XYZ file of C-alpha atoms in Angstrom:
403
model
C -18.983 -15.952 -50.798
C -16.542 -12.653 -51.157
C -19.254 -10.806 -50.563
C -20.561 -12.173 -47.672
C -16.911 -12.264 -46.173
C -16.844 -8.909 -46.934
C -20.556 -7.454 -45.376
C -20.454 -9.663 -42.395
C -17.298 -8.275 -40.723
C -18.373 -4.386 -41.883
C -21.353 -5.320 -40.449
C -20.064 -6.589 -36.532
C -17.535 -3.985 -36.507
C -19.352 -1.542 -35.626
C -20.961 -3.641 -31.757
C -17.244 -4.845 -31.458
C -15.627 -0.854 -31.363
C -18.448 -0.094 -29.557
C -17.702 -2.453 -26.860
C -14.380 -2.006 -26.931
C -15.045 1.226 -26.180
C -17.030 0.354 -22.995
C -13.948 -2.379 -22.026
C -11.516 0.429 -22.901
C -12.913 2.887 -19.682
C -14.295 0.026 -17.316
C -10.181 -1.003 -17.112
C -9.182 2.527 -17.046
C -12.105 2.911 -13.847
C -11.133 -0.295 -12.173
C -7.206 0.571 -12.382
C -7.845 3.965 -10.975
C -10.430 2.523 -8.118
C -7.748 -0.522 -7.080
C -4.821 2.019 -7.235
C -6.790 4.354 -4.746
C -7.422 1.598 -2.839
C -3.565 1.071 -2.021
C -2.243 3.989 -2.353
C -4.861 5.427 0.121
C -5.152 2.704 2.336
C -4.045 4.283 5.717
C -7.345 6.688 5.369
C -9.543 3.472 4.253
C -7.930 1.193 7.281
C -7.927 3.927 10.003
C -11.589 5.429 9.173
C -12.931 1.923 8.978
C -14.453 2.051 5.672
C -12.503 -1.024 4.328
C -15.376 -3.232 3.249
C -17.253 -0.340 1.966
C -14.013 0.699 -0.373
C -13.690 -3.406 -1.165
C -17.155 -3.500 -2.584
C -16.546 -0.232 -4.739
C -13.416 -1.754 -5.728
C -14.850 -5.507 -6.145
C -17.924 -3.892 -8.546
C -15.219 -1.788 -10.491
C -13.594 -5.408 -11.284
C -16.684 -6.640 -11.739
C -17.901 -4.334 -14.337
C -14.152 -4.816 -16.205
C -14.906 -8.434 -16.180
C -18.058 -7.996 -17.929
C -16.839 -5.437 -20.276
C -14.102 -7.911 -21.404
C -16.473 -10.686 -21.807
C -19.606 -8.510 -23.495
C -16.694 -8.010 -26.254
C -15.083 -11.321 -26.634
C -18.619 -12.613 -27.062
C -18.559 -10.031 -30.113
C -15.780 -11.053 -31.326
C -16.800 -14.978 -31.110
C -19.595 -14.207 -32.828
C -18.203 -12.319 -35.567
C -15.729 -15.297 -35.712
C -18.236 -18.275 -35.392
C -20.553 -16.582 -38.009
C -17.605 -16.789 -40.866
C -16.679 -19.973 -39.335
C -20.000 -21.242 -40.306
C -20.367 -19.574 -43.239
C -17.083 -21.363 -44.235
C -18.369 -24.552 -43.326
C -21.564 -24.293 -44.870
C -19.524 -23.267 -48.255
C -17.735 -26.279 -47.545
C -20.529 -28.697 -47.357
C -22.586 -27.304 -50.597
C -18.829 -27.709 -52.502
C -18.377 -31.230 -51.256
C -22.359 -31.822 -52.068
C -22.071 -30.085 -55.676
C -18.485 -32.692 -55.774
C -20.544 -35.721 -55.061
C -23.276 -35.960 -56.903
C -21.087 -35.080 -59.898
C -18.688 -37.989 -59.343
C -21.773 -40.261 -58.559
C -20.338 -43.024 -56.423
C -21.224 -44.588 -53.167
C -18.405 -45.302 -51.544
C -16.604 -42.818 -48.436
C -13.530 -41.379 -51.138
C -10.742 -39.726 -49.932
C -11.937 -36.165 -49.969
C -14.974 -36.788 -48.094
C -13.025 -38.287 -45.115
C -10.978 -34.550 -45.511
C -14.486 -32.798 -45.769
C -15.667 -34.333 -42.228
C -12.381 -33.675 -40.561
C -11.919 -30.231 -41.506
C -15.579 -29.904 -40.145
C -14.840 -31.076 -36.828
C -11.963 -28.595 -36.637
C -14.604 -25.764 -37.553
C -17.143 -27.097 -34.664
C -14.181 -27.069 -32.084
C -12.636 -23.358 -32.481
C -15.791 -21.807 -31.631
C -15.708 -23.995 -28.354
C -12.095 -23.366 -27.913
C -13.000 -19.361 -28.143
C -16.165 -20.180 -25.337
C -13.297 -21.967 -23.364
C -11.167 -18.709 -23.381
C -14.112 -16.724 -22.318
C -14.331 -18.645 -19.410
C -11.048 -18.610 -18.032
C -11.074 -15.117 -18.720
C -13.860 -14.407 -16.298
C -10.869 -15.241 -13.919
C -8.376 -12.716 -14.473
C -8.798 -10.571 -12.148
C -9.287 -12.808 -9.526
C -5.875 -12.768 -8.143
C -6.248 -8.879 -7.554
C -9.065 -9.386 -5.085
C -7.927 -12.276 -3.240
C -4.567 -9.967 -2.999
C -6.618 -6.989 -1.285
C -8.727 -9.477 0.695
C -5.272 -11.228 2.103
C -3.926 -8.060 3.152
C -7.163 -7.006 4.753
C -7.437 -10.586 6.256
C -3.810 -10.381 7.919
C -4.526 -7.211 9.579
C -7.538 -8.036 11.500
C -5.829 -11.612 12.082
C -2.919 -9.444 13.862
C -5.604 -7.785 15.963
C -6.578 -8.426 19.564
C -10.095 -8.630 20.602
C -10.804 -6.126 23.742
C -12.572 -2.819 23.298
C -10.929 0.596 22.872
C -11.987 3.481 25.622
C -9.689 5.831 26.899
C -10.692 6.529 30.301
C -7.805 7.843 31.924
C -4.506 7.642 30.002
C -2.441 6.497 27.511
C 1.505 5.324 29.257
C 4.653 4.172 27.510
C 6.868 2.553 29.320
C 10.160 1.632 27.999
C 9.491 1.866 23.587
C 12.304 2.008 21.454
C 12.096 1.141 17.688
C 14.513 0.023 14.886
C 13.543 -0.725 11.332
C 14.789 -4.570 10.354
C 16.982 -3.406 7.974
C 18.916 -0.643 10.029
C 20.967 -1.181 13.580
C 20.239 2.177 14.918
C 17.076 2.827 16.993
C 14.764 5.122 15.712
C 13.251 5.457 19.502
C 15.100 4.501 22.172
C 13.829 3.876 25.875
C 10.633 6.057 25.393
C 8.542 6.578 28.917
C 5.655 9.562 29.083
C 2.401 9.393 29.976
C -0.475 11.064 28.133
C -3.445 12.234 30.100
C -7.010 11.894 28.673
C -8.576 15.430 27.344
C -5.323 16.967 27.110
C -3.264 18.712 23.915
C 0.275 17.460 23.440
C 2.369 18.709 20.975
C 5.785 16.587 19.930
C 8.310 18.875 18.795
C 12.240 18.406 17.305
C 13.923 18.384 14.853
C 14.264 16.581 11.562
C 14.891 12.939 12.150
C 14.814 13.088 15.637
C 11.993 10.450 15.247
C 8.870 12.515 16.069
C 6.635 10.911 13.848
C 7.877 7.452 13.961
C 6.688 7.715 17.749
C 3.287 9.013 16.499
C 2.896 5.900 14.288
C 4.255 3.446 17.082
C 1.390 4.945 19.194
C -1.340 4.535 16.163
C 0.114 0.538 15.593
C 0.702 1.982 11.816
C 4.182 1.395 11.485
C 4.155 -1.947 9.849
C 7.995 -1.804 9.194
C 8.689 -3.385 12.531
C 7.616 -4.660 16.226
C 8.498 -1.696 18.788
C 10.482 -3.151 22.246
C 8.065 -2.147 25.197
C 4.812 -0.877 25.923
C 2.190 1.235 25.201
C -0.894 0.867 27.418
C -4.177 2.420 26.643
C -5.816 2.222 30.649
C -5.008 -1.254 30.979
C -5.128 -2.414 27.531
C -1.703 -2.746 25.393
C -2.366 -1.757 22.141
C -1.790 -5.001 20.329
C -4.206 -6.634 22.488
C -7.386 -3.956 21.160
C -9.434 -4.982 18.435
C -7.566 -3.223 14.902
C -11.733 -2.038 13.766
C -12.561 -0.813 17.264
C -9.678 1.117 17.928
C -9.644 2.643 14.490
C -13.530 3.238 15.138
C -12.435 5.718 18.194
C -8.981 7.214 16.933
C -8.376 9.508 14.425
C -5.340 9.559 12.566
C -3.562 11.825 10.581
C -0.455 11.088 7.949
C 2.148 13.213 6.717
C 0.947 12.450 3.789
C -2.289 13.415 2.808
C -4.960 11.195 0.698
C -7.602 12.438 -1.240
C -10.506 9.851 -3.141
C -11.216 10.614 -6.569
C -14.352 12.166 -5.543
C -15.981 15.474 -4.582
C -14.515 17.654 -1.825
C -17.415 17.144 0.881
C -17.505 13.391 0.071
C -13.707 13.445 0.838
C -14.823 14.589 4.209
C -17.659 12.557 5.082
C -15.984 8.695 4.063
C -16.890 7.577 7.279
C -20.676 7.696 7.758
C -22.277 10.592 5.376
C -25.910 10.149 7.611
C -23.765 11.002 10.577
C -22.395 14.374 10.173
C -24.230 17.475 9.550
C -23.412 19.760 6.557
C -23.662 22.698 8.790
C -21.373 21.739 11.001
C -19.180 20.808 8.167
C -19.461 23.653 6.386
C -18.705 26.448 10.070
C -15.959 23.789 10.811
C -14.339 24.566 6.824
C -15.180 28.284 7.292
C -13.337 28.392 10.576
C -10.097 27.322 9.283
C -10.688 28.826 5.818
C -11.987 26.289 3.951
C -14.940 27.238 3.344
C -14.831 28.515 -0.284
C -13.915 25.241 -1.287
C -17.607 24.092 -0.401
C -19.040 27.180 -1.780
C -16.933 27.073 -5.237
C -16.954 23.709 -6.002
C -20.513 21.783 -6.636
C -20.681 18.486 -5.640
C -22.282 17.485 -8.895
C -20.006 18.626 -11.110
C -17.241 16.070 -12.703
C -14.451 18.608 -12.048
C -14.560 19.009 -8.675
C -12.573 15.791 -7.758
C -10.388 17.040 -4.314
C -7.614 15.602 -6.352
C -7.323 18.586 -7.895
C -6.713 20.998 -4.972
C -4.013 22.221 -3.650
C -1.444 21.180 -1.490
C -2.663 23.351 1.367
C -6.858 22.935 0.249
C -5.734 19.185 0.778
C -4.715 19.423 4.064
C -7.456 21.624 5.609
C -10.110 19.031 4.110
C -8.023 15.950 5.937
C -8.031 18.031 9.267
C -11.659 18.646 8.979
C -12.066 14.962 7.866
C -10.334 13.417 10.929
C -12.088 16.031 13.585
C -15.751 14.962 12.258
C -15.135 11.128 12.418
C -18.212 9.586 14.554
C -17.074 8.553 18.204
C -13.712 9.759 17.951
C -11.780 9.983 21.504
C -8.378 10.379 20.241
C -6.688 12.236 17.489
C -2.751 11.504 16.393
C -2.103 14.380 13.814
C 1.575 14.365 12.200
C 2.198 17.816 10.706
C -1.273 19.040 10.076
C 0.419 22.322 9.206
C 2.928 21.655 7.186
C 1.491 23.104 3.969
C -0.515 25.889 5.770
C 0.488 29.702 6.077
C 0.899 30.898 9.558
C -2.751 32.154 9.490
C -4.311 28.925 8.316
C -2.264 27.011 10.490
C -3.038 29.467 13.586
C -6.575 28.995 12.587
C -6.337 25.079 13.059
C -4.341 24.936 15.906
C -6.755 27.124 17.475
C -9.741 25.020 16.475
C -7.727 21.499 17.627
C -6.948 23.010 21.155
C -11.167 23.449 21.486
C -11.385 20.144 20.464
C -13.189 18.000 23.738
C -10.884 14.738 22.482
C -7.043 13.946 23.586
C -5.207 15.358 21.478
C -1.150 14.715 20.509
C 0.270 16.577 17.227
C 3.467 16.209 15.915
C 5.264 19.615 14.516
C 8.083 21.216 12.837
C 6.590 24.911 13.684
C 8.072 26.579 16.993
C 6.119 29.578 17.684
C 2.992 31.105 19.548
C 0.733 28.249 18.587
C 2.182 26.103 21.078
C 1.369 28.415 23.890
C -1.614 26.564 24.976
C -0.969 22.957 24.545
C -0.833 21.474 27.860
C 2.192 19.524 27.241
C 5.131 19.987 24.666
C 7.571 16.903 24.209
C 11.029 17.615 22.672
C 12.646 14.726 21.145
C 16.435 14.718 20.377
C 17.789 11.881 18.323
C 14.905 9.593 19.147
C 14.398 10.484 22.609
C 12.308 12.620 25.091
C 14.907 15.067 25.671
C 12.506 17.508 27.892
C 8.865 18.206 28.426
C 6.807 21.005 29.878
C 4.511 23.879 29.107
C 5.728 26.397 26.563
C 6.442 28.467 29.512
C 8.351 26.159 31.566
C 10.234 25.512 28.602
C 11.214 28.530 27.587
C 12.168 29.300 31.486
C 14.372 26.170 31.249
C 16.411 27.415 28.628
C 17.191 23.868 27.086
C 16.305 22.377 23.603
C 13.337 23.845 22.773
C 14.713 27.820 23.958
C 17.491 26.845 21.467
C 14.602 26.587 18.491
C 12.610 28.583 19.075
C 15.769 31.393 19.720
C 16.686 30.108 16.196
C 13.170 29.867 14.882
């Protein structure tokens, strides 16, 4: 009996590391595949590739799932195979007992023999049981995602998304819940389809809060106005059609755990060409970053580039998204040198969509946007050409004199 006790155990171990093993990176891939999820959700919600990144994310989960359950059935067995070699121990003891007291009446110990075997046949069940509700855990994290998903095409209206002739706002201003002072206040401008704005100012003057107001990403808070694309406000377009058309671009900038040309083509891989990928990269100097990194190698995750690498492969990401009319960039630059970031503003201003940028950089890259919006402590304070603006001598004279 020691010895068996001894051999059996040695003998399971080695299945139950192994599969612990296996349980120990499915949980470290599903963590890292739900994290990306949230963390890069703007990118999944506004290129439309939410139930694509839900069923990466659901068979993550789903492989965790059955990596805990491949080794708590290797552990149950382990368990239920000294449980019965216990029992069976047990039995031949009580057997051996009986015929040696010769009697034939139920004694005492018997009645403790066929108890303590019941107990035996239920902790094996009792360890199934566990398995079960185990196959549940991480339930709650999908129905989480699915609810959040859920409640943002609920808030959606229904009516398609074209922009024909122009986007207006008519009286927007904007306050978080939590502070009293407007953000925006009293915002009116109209933005003509085909055109390049650019939405200059300075820091906190609320530049890119007006950017997300426009997008409908600001989920902080309900904006006071309206913003009319043609003759459709924007909370009555359909969320997945509008977000099939517009491109958006965040301050922050999201990269997948995955190569560098899959960061770029999330949308629709069949869609894009790689040539025009690849002049698009080498027009804005990114195109080493094709060339030196191979797709199939582990190490080339786009998590591991640069600031600046990160935000070239965004830019190129949002201007190759299928059927897009409208692009709302916010700081596209920020991270470039002034060569790279002459580079893309040159390439955005050939772009044939409508085009409105938010930026902190005053100088000759503005030249040839039609428009240029100054915003002072949350409003429009003056708009113009760069010419006409500089001519004016107003705001944006005073930056750039200081720039």
């Amino acid at each position: 009996a020691f010895l068996l006790s001894v051999f059996l155990p040695g003998f399971f171990g080695k299945f139950a590391r192994k599969y612990n093993v296996l349980q120990s990176g499915a949980f470290a891939k599903a963590n890292e595949k739900i994290l990306e999820m949230l963390q890069g959700f703007m990118v999944i919600h506004t290129f439309c590739i939410e139930k694509k990144c839900a069923k990466e994310c659901e068979k993550a989960v789903k492989s965790m799932e059955q990596a805990k359950n491949d080794l708590k059935t290797v552990i149950a067995v382990i368990q239920s195979c000294l449980m019965l070699m216990t029992t069976v121990l047990t039995l031949v003891i009580f057997i051996w007992g009986g015929r040696a007291v010769v009697s034939n009446m139920i004694t005492v110990g018997e009645l403790i023999a066929l108890i303590q075997l019941l107990f035996n046949i239920a902790s094996p069940l009792m360890g199934v049981m566990n398995i079960l509700s185990n196959q549940k855990a991480a339930a709650p994290i999908k129905e989480r995602l699915q609810g959040y998903l859920a409640q943002t095409e609920k808030a959606s209206g229904d009516r398609e998304f074209g922009l024909c002739r122009q986007i207006s706002v008519k009286n927007v201003s904007f306050s978080y819940p939590d502070q009293q002072q407007e953000i925006l206040r009293d915002l009116n401008y109209t933005f003509q389809k085909g055109k390049k704005y650019a939405i200059v100012g300075e820091n906190g003057s609320g530049k890119s809060t007006f950017l997300k107001v426009l997008a409908g990403t600001n989920q902080a808070g309900e904006y006071a106005g309206r913003i009319v694309y043609d003759d459709a406000q924007r909370d009555e377009i359909s969320d997945k059609d509008f977000w099939m058309k517009v491109s958006y671009l965040p301050q922050s900038v999201f990269m997948f755990h995955k190569g560098v040309m899959e960061n770029i083509k999330v949308q629709d891989a069949d869609r894009v060409e790689m040539d025009e990928i690849r002049q698009l990269c080498d027009r804005i100097g990114a195109g080493r970053l094709l060339k030196e990194r191979d797709e199939k190698n582990a190490a080339t995750s786009a998590k591991d580039l640069s600031g600046g690498e990160k935000q070239k492969i965004s830019f190129i990401r949002g201007i190759v998204k299928a059927d897009t009319e409208l692009l709302l960039a916010d700081e596209p630059d920020a991270a470039l040198d002034p060569e790279s970031g002459s580079k893309m503003h040159h390439l955005l201003l050939q772009l044939h969509k409508t085009c409105i940028v938010v930026t902190h950089r005053i100088n000759k890259n503005l030249q040839d946007y039609d428009q240029i919006l100054v915003m002072k402590q949350g409003q429009i304070a003056e708009s113009g050409t760069y010419q006409q603006l500089m001519e004016r001598r107003g705001c944006f004279y005073a930056m750039n004199q200081e720039k």
